[in-house]
Short mmCIF file of C-alpha atoms in Angstrom, two decimals:
data_model
loop_
_atom_site.label_atom_id
_atom_site.label_comp_id
_atom_site.label_asym_id
_atom_site.label_seq_id
_atom_site.Cartn_x
_atom_site.Cartn_y
_atom_site.Cartn_z
CA MET D 1 -114.08 -124.70 101.07
CA LYS D 2 -110.94 -126.57 100.01
CA ASP D 3 -108.92 -123.35 99.89
CA LYS D 4 -110.15 -122.43 103.38
CA ILE D 5 -109.06 -125.80 104.77
CA ILE D 6 -105.64 -125.48 103.11
CA ASP D 7 -105.26 -121.97 104.56
CA ILE D 8 -106.10 -123.25 108.07
CA LEU D 9 -103.62 -126.13 107.69
CA LYS D 10 -100.89 -123.72 106.60
CA LYS D 11 -101.51 -121.48 109.60
CA ASP D 12 -101.49 -124.48 111.94
CA LEU D 13 -98.25 -125.72 110.37
CA ILE D 14 -96.59 -122.35 110.93
CA PHE D 15 -97.97 -122.34 114.49
CA PHE D 16 -96.55 -125.82 115.08
CA LEU D 17 -93.13 -124.86 113.71
CA LEU D 18 -93.05 -121.79 115.96
CA SER D 19 -93.98 -124.10 118.85
CA ILE D 20 -91.02 -126.35 118.03
CA LEU D 21 -88.71 -123.34 118.06
CA ALA D 22 -90.16 -122.29 121.42
CA GLY D 23 -89.38 -125.75 122.77
CA LEU D 24 -85.84 -125.49 121.45
CA MET D 25 -85.39 -122.14 123.22
CA ILE D 26 -86.58 -123.74 126.47
CA ALA D 27 -84.15 -126.60 125.87
CA ILE D 28 -81.27 -124.15 125.46
CA GLY D 29 -82.15 -122.36 128.69
CA GLY D 30 -82.78 -125.62 130.52
CA MET D 31 -79.49 -127.16 129.44
CA ALA D 32 -77.60 -124.04 130.51
CA TYR D 33 -79.25 -124.28 133.93
CA LEU D 34 -78.40 -127.99 134.21
CA TYR D 35 -74.78 -127.52 133.21
CA ILE D 36 -74.16 -124.61 135.60
CA THR D 37 -75.80 -126.36 138.55
CA SER D 38 -74.12 -129.71 137.75
CA TYR D 39 -70.99 -128.48 139.57
CA ASP D 40 -72.88 -128.22 142.87
CA SER D 41 -76.67 -128.56 142.86
CA SER D 42 -76.89 -127.24 146.45
CA SER D 43 -75.04 -123.98 145.77
CA ILE D 44 -77.39 -120.99 145.85
CA TRP D 45 -74.94 -118.96 143.77
CA LEU D 46 -74.89 -121.56 141.01
CA LYS D 47 -78.68 -121.73 141.15
CA ILE D 48 -78.81 -117.96 140.72
CA ALA D 49 -76.39 -118.14 137.79
CA GLY D 50 -78.40 -121.00 136.28
CA GLY D 51 -81.62 -119.06 136.76
CA VAL D 52 -80.19 -116.08 134.89
CA ALA D 53 -78.99 -118.36 132.08
CA PHE D 54 -82.42 -120.01 131.80
CA THR D 55 -84.13 -116.67 131.16
CA ILE D 56 -82.46 -116.41 127.73
CA GLY D 57 -84.89 -119.02 126.38
CA LEU D 58 -88.05 -117.22 127.52
CA LEU D 59 -86.67 -113.87 126.46
CA PHE D 60 -86.19 -114.98 122.85
CA ILE D 61 -89.56 -116.73 122.83
CA ILE D 62 -91.26 -113.43 123.62
CA LEU D 63 -89.00 -111.33 121.38
CA LEU D 64 -89.58 -113.62 118.38
CA ASP D 65 -93.26 -114.25 119.19
CA LEU D 66 -92.77 -118.01 119.39
CA LYS D 67 -95.59 -120.24 120.65
CA LEU D 68 -95.02 -121.56 124.16
CA PHE D 69 -97.80 -123.54 125.83
CA THR D 70 -97.50 -121.78 129.18
CA GLY D 71 -97.31 -118.36 127.52
CA LEU D 72 -100.54 -118.97 125.59
CA ASN D 73 -102.48 -119.81 128.76
CA CYS D 74 -102.84 -116.17 129.76
CA ASP D 75 -104.97 -115.56 126.64
CA LEU D 76 -107.14 -118.65 127.14
CA ILE D 77 -110.16 -116.78 128.54
CA TYR D 78 -110.19 -114.50 125.48
CA MET D 79 -109.81 -117.31 122.93
CA ASN D 80 -112.71 -118.84 121.03
CA PHE D 81 -113.16 -122.37 122.41
CA LYS D 82 -112.71 -123.65 118.84
CA GLU D 83 -109.09 -122.49 119.07
CA TRP D 84 -108.30 -124.25 122.34
CA TYR D 85 -106.80 -127.13 120.37
CA LYS D 86 -103.86 -124.81 119.75
CA LEU D 87 -102.81 -125.29 123.37
CA ILE D 88 -102.30 -129.00 122.72
CA LEU D 89 -100.69 -128.26 119.35
CA SER D 90 -98.27 -125.85 120.99
CA PHE D 91 -97.40 -128.32 123.76
CA LEU D 92 -96.68 -131.10 121.27
CA GLY D 93 -94.47 -128.75 119.26
CA ASN D 94 -92.73 -127.62 122.46
CA CYS D 95 -92.01 -131.27 123.32
CA VAL D 96 -90.50 -131.89 119.89
CA GLY D 97 -88.25 -128.86 120.34
CA CYS D 98 -87.21 -129.98 123.83
CA TRP D 99 -86.32 -133.50 122.74
CA PHE D 100 -84.53 -132.19 119.67
CA GLY D 101 -82.45 -129.90 121.86
CA ALA D 102 -81.66 -132.80 124.18
CA LEU D 103 -80.51 -134.93 121.23
CA LEU D 104 -78.23 -132.15 120.04
CA ILE D 105 -76.27 -132.00 123.28
CA PHE D 106 -76.22 -135.47 124.86
CA LYS D 107 -73.18 -136.62 122.88
CA THR D 108 -71.20 -133.40 123.34
CA PRO D 109 -68.35 -133.06 125.89
CA ILE D 110 -70.74 -131.56 128.46
CA GLY D 111 -73.49 -134.09 127.71
CA ALA D 112 -72.56 -136.46 130.54
CA ALA D 113 -72.65 -133.72 133.20
CA VAL D 114 -75.94 -132.34 131.89
CA MET D 115 -77.58 -135.77 131.76
CA ALA D 116 -76.39 -136.68 135.27
CA ARG D 117 -77.88 -133.47 136.65
CA ALA D 118 -81.09 -134.08 134.66
CA VAL D 119 -81.43 -137.56 136.18
CA GLU D 120 -81.04 -136.07 139.65
CA LEU D 121 -83.59 -133.35 138.98
CA ALA D 122 -86.11 -135.65 137.26
CA THR D 123 -85.90 -138.18 140.10
CA GLY D 124 -86.77 -135.50 142.63
CA LYS D 125 -89.67 -134.19 140.56
CA LEU D 126 -91.22 -137.63 140.07
CA ALA D 127 -91.05 -138.31 143.82
CA MET D 128 -93.37 -135.41 144.69
CA ASP D 129 -97.03 -135.90 145.67
CA TRP D 130 -99.56 -135.03 142.97
CA TRP D 131 -101.08 -132.13 144.92
CA VAL D 132 -97.64 -130.60 145.44
CA VAL D 133 -97.01 -130.90 141.72
CA LEU D 134 -100.36 -129.23 140.97
CA LEU D 135 -99.79 -126.31 143.34
CA SER D 136 -96.25 -125.87 142.04
CA GLY D 137 -97.60 -125.85 138.48
CA ILE D 138 -100.14 -123.16 139.41
CA MET D 139 -97.40 -120.99 140.90
CA CYS D 140 -95.31 -121.39 137.75
CA GLY D 141 -98.27 -120.41 135.58
CA VAL D 142 -98.60 -117.18 137.57
CA PHE D 143 -94.92 -116.33 137.01
CA ILE D 144 -95.16 -116.98 133.27
CA THR D 145 -98.25 -114.78 133.00
CA MET D 146 -96.43 -112.04 134.89
CA ALA D 147 -93.64 -112.20 132.31
CA VAL D 148 -95.99 -112.15 129.30
CA LEU D 149 -98.32 -109.40 130.56
CA GLY D 150 -95.42 -107.41 131.98
CA ASN D 151 -93.72 -107.44 128.59
CA ARG D 152 -96.91 -106.25 126.89
CA ALA D 153 -97.34 -103.45 129.43
CA CYS D 154 -93.79 -102.19 128.78
CA LYS D 155 -93.81 -102.11 124.97
CA ALA D 156 -92.81 -98.44 124.99
CA SER D 157 -89.49 -99.30 126.67
CA LYS D 158 -87.44 -102.28 125.45
CA GLY D 159 -85.30 -102.20 128.58
CA ALA D 160 -88.30 -102.32 130.89
CA ALA D 161 -89.91 -105.02 128.72
CA MET D 162 -86.82 -107.23 128.98
CA PHE D 163 -86.68 -106.74 132.75
CA ALA D 164 -90.39 -107.60 133.01
CA VAL D 165 -89.64 -110.93 131.32
CA ILE D 166 -86.35 -111.80 132.99
CA PHE D 167 -87.23 -111.17 136.62
CA PRO D 168 -90.35 -113.44 136.96
CA ILE D 169 -88.64 -116.23 134.99
CA PHE D 170 -85.52 -115.96 137.11
CA ILE D 171 -87.60 -116.24 140.30
CA PHE D 172 -89.58 -119.28 139.11
CA VAL D 173 -86.37 -121.11 138.18
CA ILE D 174 -84.79 -120.32 141.56
CA LEU D 175 -87.91 -121.53 143.38
CA GLY D 176 -87.97 -124.72 141.31
CA VAL D 177 -91.70 -124.60 140.52
CA GLU D 178 -93.08 -126.94 137.87
CA HIS D 179 -93.04 -125.83 134.23
CA SER D 180 -94.62 -128.46 132.00
CA VAL D 181 -92.41 -127.65 128.99
CA ALA D 182 -89.11 -127.16 130.82
CA ASN D 183 -89.70 -130.50 132.55
CA GLN D 184 -89.64 -132.18 129.14
CA VAL D 185 -86.02 -131.08 128.74
CA TYR D 186 -85.11 -132.70 132.05
CA PHE D 187 -87.10 -135.86 131.31
CA ALA D 188 -85.62 -136.12 127.82
CA LEU D 189 -82.04 -135.78 129.05
CA ALA D 190 -82.73 -138.13 131.97
CA THR D 191 -84.07 -140.73 129.53
CA LEU D 192 -81.01 -140.33 127.32
CA GLY D 193 -78.93 -140.64 130.49
CA GLY D 194 -80.37 -144.07 131.26
CA LYS D 195 -83.47 -143.36 133.36
CA PRO D 196 -86.41 -145.29 131.83
CA PHE D 197 -89.36 -143.34 130.46
CA SER D 198 -92.39 -144.24 132.57
CA GLY D 199 -96.10 -143.65 132.86
CA ASN D 200 -95.38 -141.54 135.93
CA ILE D 201 -93.72 -138.99 133.66
CA VAL D 202 -96.87 -138.76 131.52
CA LEU D 203 -99.11 -138.46 134.59
CA GLN D 204 -96.97 -135.79 136.22
CA THR D 205 -96.77 -133.87 132.96
CA PHE D 206 -100.58 -133.84 132.71
CA ILE D 207 -100.93 -132.59 136.31
CA VAL D 208 -98.36 -129.85 135.72
CA MET D 209 -100.15 -128.80 132.54
CA ILE D 210 -103.42 -128.42 134.46
CA GLY D 211 -101.61 -126.40 137.12
CA ASN D 212 -99.93 -124.18 134.54
CA ILE D 213 -103.30 -123.48 132.90
CA ILE D 214 -104.95 -122.58 136.23
CA GLY D 215 -102.07 -120.33 137.20
CA GLY D 216 -101.95 -118.84 133.73
CA VAL D 217 -105.55 -117.62 133.77
CA LEU D 218 -105.64 -116.30 137.36
CA ILE D 219 -104.28 -112.81 136.71
CA PRO D 220 -106.15 -112.28 133.38
CA LEU D 221 -109.37 -113.48 135.02
CA VAL D 222 -109.06 -110.97 137.88
CA LEU D 223 -108.24 -108.19 135.41
CA LEU D 224 -111.25 -109.15 133.29
CA VAL D 225 -113.56 -109.08 136.34
CA LYS D 226 -112.13 -105.70 137.29
CA GLN D 227 -112.77 -104.39 133.77
CA LYS D 228 -116.35 -105.69 133.74
CA LEU D 229 -117.13 -104.26 137.18
CA LEU D 230 -115.66 -100.86 136.36
CA ALA D 231 -117.59 -100.73 133.08
CA LYS D 232 -120.81 -101.65 134.93
CA THR D 233 -120.17 -99.00 137.59
CA GLU D 234 -119.53 -96.31 134.98
CA LYS D 235 -122.72 -97.23 133.14
CA GLU D 236 -124.76 -97.08 136.34
CA GLU D 237 -123.29 -93.67 137.17
CA GLU D 238 -124.19 -92.38 133.72
CA LEU D 239 -127.78 -93.55 134.20
CA GLN D 240 -128.01 -91.99 137.65
CA HIS D 241 -126.38 -88.71 136.61
CA PRO D 242 -127.26 -88.02 132.96
CA GLU D 243 -125.56 -85.06 131.38
CA GLN D 244 -127.60 -81.88 131.56
CA GLU D 245 -128.51 -80.29 128.29
#
């Protein structure tokens, strides 16, 4: 029994460390986006360039099989409910990675520009109504699931797999939908930039997490229903038309 507990703790520790790395990858992508758009936050061309830069984080998360909260949501309906705690474990690790990434850059030469842009972005996010935040989180969850499932569907071609990841992530960044982990980068840098950490940040984060989960399970749920219905139809056809001896 003791050995089994130790084995579970080791696996959870590895899972948590991979979650921290995933958060750091998001921080790298998020900081690149902030720095590029800090020159002119209204420029569509800079937003496009920032969106492309952001995709590097998600790409390496999938390539290295790191544990990102939003990426795990698409497997939620297939997970044993006893393993659902891993979603929280992954999110906590992601937050550690995001804050660590923010700490690494805020005193660098580009830190001031990145923090100023983060304050601007965080202020806008916290001003949104809760239902807008929820819907935006759902939309983001759909995009992340598209990236994860698209990558899995294209395993035979690395080029196609990379494109399947990059394009949905690029679109969600351009649209500015709410990603619960990426937001932690912006909130962390905004806090380091002088904006006080508030309960509103915690509340909005929770709402975005719920939205990301809902959006994350939508596509897998439809595919599961399709699979069940097709299997039922095939079984009924076999019963109605048994093979002739």
